[in-house]
Short mmCIF file of C-alpha atoms and ligand atoms in Angstrom, two decimals:
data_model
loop_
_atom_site.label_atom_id
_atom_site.label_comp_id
_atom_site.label_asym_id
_atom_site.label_seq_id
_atom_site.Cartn_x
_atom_site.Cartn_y
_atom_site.Cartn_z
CA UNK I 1 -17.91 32.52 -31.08
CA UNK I 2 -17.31 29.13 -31.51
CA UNK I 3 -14.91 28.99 -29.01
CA UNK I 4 -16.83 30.62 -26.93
CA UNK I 5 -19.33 27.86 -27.39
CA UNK I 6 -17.08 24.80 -27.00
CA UNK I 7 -15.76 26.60 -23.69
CA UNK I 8 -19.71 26.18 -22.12
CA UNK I 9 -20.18 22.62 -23.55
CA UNK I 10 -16.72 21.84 -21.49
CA UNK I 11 -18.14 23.84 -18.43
CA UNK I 12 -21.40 22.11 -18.49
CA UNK I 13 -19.83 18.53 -20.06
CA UNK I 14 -16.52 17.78 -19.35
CA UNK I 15 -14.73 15.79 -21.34
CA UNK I 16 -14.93 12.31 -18.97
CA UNK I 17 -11.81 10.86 -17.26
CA UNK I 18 -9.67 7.86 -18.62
CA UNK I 19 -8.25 5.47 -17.06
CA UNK I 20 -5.47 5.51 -15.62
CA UNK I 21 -4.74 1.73 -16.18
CA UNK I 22 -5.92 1.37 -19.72
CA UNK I 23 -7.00 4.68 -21.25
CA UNK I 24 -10.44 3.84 -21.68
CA UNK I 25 -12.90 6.74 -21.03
CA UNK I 26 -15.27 6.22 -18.23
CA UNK I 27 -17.74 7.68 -15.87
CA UNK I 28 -15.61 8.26 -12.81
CA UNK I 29 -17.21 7.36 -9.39
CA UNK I 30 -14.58 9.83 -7.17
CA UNK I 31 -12.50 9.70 -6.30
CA UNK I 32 -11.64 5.91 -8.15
CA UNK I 33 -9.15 6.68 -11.26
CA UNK I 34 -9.57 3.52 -12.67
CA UNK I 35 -12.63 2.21 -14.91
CA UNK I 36 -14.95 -0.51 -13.96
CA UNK I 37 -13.42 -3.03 -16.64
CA UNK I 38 -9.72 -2.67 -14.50
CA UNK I 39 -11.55 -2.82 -11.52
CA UNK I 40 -13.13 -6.04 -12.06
CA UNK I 41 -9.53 -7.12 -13.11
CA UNK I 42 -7.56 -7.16 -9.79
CA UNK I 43 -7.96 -9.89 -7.37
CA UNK I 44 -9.32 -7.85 -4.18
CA UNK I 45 -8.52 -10.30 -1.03
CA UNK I 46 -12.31 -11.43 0.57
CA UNK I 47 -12.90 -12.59 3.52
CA UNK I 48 -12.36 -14.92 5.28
CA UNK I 49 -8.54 -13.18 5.92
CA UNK I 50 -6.46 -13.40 8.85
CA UNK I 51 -7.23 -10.60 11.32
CA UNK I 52 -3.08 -10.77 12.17
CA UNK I 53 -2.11 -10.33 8.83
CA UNK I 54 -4.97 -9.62 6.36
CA UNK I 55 -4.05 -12.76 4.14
CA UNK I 56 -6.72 -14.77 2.66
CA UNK I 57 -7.20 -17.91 4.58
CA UNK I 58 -7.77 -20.73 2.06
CA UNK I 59 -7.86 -24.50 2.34
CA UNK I 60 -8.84 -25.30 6.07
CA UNK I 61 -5.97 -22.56 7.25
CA UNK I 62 -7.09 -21.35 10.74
CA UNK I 63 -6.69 -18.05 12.88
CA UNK I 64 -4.12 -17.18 13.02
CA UNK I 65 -2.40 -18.20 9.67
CA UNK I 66 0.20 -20.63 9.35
CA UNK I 67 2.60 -17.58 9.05
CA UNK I 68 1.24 -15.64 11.72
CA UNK I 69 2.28 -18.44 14.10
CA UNK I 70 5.65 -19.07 12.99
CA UNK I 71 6.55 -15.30 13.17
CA UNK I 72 6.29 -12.32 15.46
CA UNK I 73 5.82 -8.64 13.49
CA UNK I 74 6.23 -5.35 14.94
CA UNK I 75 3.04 -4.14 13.58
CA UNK I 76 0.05 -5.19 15.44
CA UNK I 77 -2.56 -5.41 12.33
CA UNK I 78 -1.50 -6.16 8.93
CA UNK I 79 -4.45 -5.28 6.16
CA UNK I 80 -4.11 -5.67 2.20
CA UNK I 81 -6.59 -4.75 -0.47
CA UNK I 82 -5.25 -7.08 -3.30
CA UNK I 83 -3.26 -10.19 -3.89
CA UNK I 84 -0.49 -9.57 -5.24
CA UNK I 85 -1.01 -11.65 -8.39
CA UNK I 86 -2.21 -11.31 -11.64
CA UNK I 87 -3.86 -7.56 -12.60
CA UNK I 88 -2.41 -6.12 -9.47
CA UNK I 89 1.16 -7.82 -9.80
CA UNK I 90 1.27 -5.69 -13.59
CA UNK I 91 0.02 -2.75 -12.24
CA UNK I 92 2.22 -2.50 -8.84
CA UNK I 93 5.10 -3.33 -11.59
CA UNK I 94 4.35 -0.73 -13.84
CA UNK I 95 3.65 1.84 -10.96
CA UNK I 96 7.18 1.21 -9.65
CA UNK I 97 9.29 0.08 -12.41
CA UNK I 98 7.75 1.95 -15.91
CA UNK I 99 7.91 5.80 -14.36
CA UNK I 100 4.49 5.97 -13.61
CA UNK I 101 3.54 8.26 -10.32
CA UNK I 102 -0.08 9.05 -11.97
CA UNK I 103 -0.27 4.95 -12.16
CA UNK I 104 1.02 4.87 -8.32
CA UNK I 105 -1.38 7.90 -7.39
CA UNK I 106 -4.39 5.88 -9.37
CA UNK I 107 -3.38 2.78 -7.66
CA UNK I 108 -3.84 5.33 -3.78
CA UNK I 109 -7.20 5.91 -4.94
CA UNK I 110 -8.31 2.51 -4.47
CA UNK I 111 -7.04 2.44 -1.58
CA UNK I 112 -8.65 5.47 -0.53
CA UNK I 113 -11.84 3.95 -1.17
CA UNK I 114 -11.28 0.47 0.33
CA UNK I 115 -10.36 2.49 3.74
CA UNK I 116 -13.63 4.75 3.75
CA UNK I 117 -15.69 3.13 6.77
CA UNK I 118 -12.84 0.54 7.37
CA UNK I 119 -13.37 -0.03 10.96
CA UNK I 120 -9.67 -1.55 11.70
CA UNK I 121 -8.63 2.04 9.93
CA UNK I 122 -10.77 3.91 13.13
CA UNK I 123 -7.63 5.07 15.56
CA UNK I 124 -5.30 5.90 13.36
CA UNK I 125 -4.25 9.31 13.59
CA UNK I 126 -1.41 9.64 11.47
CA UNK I 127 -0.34 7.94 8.05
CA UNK I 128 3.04 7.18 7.52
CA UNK I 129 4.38 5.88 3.69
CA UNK I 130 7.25 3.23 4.43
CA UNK I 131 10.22 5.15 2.49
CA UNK I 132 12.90 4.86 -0.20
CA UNK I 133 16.67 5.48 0.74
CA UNK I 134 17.51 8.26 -0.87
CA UNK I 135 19.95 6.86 -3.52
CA UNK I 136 16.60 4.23 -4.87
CA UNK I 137 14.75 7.46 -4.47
CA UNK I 138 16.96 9.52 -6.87
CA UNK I 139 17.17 6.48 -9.46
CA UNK I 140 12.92 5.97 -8.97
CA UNK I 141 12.08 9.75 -8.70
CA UNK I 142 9.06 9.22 -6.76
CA UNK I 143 8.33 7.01 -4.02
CA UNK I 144 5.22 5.09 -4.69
CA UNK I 145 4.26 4.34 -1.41
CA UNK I 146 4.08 7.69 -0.75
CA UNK I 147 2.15 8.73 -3.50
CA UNK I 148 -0.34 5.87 -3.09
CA UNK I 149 -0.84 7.17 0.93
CA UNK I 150 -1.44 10.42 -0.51
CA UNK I 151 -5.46 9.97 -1.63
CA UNK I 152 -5.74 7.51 1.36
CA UNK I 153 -4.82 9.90 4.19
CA UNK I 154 -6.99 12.65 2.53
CA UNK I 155 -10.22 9.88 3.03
CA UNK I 156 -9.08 9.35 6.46
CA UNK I 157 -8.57 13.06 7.02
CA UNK I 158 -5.36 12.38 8.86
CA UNK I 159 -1.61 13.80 8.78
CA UNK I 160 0.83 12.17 5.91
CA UNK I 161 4.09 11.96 7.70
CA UNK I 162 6.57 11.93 4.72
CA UNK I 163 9.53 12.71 6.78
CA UNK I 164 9.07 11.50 10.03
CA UNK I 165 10.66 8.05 9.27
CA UNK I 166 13.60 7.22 7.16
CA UNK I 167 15.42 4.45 4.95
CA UNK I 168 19.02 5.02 6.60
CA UNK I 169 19.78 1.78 5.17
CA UNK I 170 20.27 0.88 1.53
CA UNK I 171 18.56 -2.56 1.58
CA UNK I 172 19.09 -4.99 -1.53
CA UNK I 173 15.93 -6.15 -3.73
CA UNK I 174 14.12 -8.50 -1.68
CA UNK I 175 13.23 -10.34 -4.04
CA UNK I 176 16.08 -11.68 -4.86
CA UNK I 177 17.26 -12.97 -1.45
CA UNK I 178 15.97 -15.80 0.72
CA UNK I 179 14.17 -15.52 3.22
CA UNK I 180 15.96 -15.56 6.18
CA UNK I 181 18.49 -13.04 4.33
CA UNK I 182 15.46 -10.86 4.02
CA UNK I 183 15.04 -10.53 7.27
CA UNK I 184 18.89 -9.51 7.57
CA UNK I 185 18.45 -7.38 4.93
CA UNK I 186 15.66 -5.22 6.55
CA UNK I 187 17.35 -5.33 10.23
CA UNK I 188 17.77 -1.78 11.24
CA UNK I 189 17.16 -0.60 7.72
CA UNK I 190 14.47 2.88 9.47
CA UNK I 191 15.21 5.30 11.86
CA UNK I 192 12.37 8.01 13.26
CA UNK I 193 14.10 11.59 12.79
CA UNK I 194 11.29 12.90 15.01
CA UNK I 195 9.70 11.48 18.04
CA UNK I 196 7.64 13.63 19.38
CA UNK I 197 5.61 13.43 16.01
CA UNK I 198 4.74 9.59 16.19
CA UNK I 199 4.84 9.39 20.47
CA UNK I 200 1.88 8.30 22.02
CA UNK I 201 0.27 7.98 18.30
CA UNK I 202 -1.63 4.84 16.75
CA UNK I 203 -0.06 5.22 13.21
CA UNK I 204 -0.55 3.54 9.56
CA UNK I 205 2.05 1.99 7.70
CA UNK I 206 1.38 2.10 3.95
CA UNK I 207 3.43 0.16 1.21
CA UNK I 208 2.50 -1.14 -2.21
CA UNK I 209 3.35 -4.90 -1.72
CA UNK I 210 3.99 -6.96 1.69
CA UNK I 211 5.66 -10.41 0.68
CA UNK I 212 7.14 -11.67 3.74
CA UNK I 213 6.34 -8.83 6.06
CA UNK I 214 9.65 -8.13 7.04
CA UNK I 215 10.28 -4.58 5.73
CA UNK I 216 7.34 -2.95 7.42
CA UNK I 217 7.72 -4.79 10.85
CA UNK I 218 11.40 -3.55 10.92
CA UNK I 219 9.75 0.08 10.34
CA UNK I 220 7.00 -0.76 12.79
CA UNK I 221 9.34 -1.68 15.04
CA UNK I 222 11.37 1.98 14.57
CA UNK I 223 8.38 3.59 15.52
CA UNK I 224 7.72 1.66 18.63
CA UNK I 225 11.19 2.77 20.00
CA UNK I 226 10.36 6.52 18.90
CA UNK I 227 7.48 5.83 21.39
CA UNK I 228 4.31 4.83 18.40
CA UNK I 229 0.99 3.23 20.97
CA UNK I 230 0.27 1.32 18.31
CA UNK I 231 1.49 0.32 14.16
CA UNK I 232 -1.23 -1.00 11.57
CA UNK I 233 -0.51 -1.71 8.02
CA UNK I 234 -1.82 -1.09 5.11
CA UNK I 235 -0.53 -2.57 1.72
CA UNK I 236 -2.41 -2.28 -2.05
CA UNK I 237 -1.59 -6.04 -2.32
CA UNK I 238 -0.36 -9.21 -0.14
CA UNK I 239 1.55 -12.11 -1.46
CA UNK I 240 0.06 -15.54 -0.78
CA UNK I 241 2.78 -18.13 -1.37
CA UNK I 242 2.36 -21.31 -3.33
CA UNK I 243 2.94 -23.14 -0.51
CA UNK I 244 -0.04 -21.25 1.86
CA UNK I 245 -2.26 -22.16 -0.94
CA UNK I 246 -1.94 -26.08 -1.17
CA UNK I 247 -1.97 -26.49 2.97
ZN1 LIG B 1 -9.18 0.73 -17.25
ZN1 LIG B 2 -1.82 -14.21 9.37
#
């Protein structure tokens, strides 16, 4: 009987979702699986950003930014929902370093949400997570681009394309290397296994962080030669270098 009883009060209460950040208990606005007290946490980029590349512009920078005009992506849009500092620097850490997929799959509802009624997010018909080589993929055991895409294509209602393009080249931290050497080090690095999926298509790049760019314009620029229209990308956060910030 008094099971029977605490099954109905979890029928008609259930128990409310923590946090996927900090534990807490919360009242969950869907799909968002982290609690208002993380929320107010990260450091979401506001406007005014670049329209090139999404980046904050701070301190009499002008469109396009200072890095926008020094260097030519493959992707035509860049678009970030954090800076990759503080909060969000921990959590993107912890998503990709501590074995946390649920933290990487929390971290894709955000971005779920930030994309609903994004009107640079319109055309996009396909979403495509930029991908591990498979010997960082065995080590990781999840990709956490991937599973942060996951909860944003659902939004969108579009196609997840998990196989489409591939690492072929096993690239070196970036964050060690300079950055001309990063730009080496991502040369070549994707290949599209199959064309006909991406040609013609206006498809979404999505990573967790974009530092320099270089990564996802050398996969943007794999799907242009597999015959993409057009490349966008998305990232959960964006750095902004010291350097951007004092001029
Ligand atoms: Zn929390
Ligand atoms: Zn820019």
């Amino acid at each position: 009987m008094r099971t029977l009883v605490q099954s109905l009060l979890k029928l008609f209460y259930p128990p409310l979702p923590s946090c996927v950040a900090c534990g807490t208990t919360f009242t969950s606005i869907y799909p968002l699986a982290f609690c208002q007290g993380c929320l107010d946490r990260i450091p979401f980029v506001t406007k005014p950003v670049c329209s090139r590349c999404g980046r904050p512009l701070r301190g009499g920078d002008h469109e396009p930014c200072h890095e926008c005009q020094s260097e030519m992506y493959y992707f035509e849009q860049a678009m970030a929902v954090a800076v990759y500092d503080g909060y969000m620097r921990e959590l993107l850490h912890s998503a990709k370093y501590d074995f946390r997929p649920d933290l990487a799959r929390g971290l894709g509802t955000i971005l779920a949400v930030w994309a609903e009624n994004e009107i640079r997010l319109e055309g996009i018909e396909a979403v495509i997570p930029v991908p591990l080589h498979p010997e960082k993929l065995a080590v990781r055991g999840y990709n956490q681009a991937k599973l942060m895409a996951e909860p944003l294509a659902a939004v969108l209602r579009r196609p997840l394309y998990t196989g489409v393009l591939q690492r072929v080249k096993p690239t070196v931290s970036q964050s060690k290397l300079s950055r001309r050497a990063r730009k080496e080090n991502t040369r070549n690095a994707f290949a599209v296994v199959d064309c006909p999926a991406v040609a013609g298509k206006e498809v979404l790049l999505v990573d967790d962080i974009r530092t320099t760019g270089y990564t996802l314009s050398a996969a943007a620029r794999a799907l242009l030669i597999a015959g993409a229209r057009r490349v966008k990308a998305l990232t959960m956060a964006v750095g902004v270098t010291t350097e951007r910030w004092q001029g």
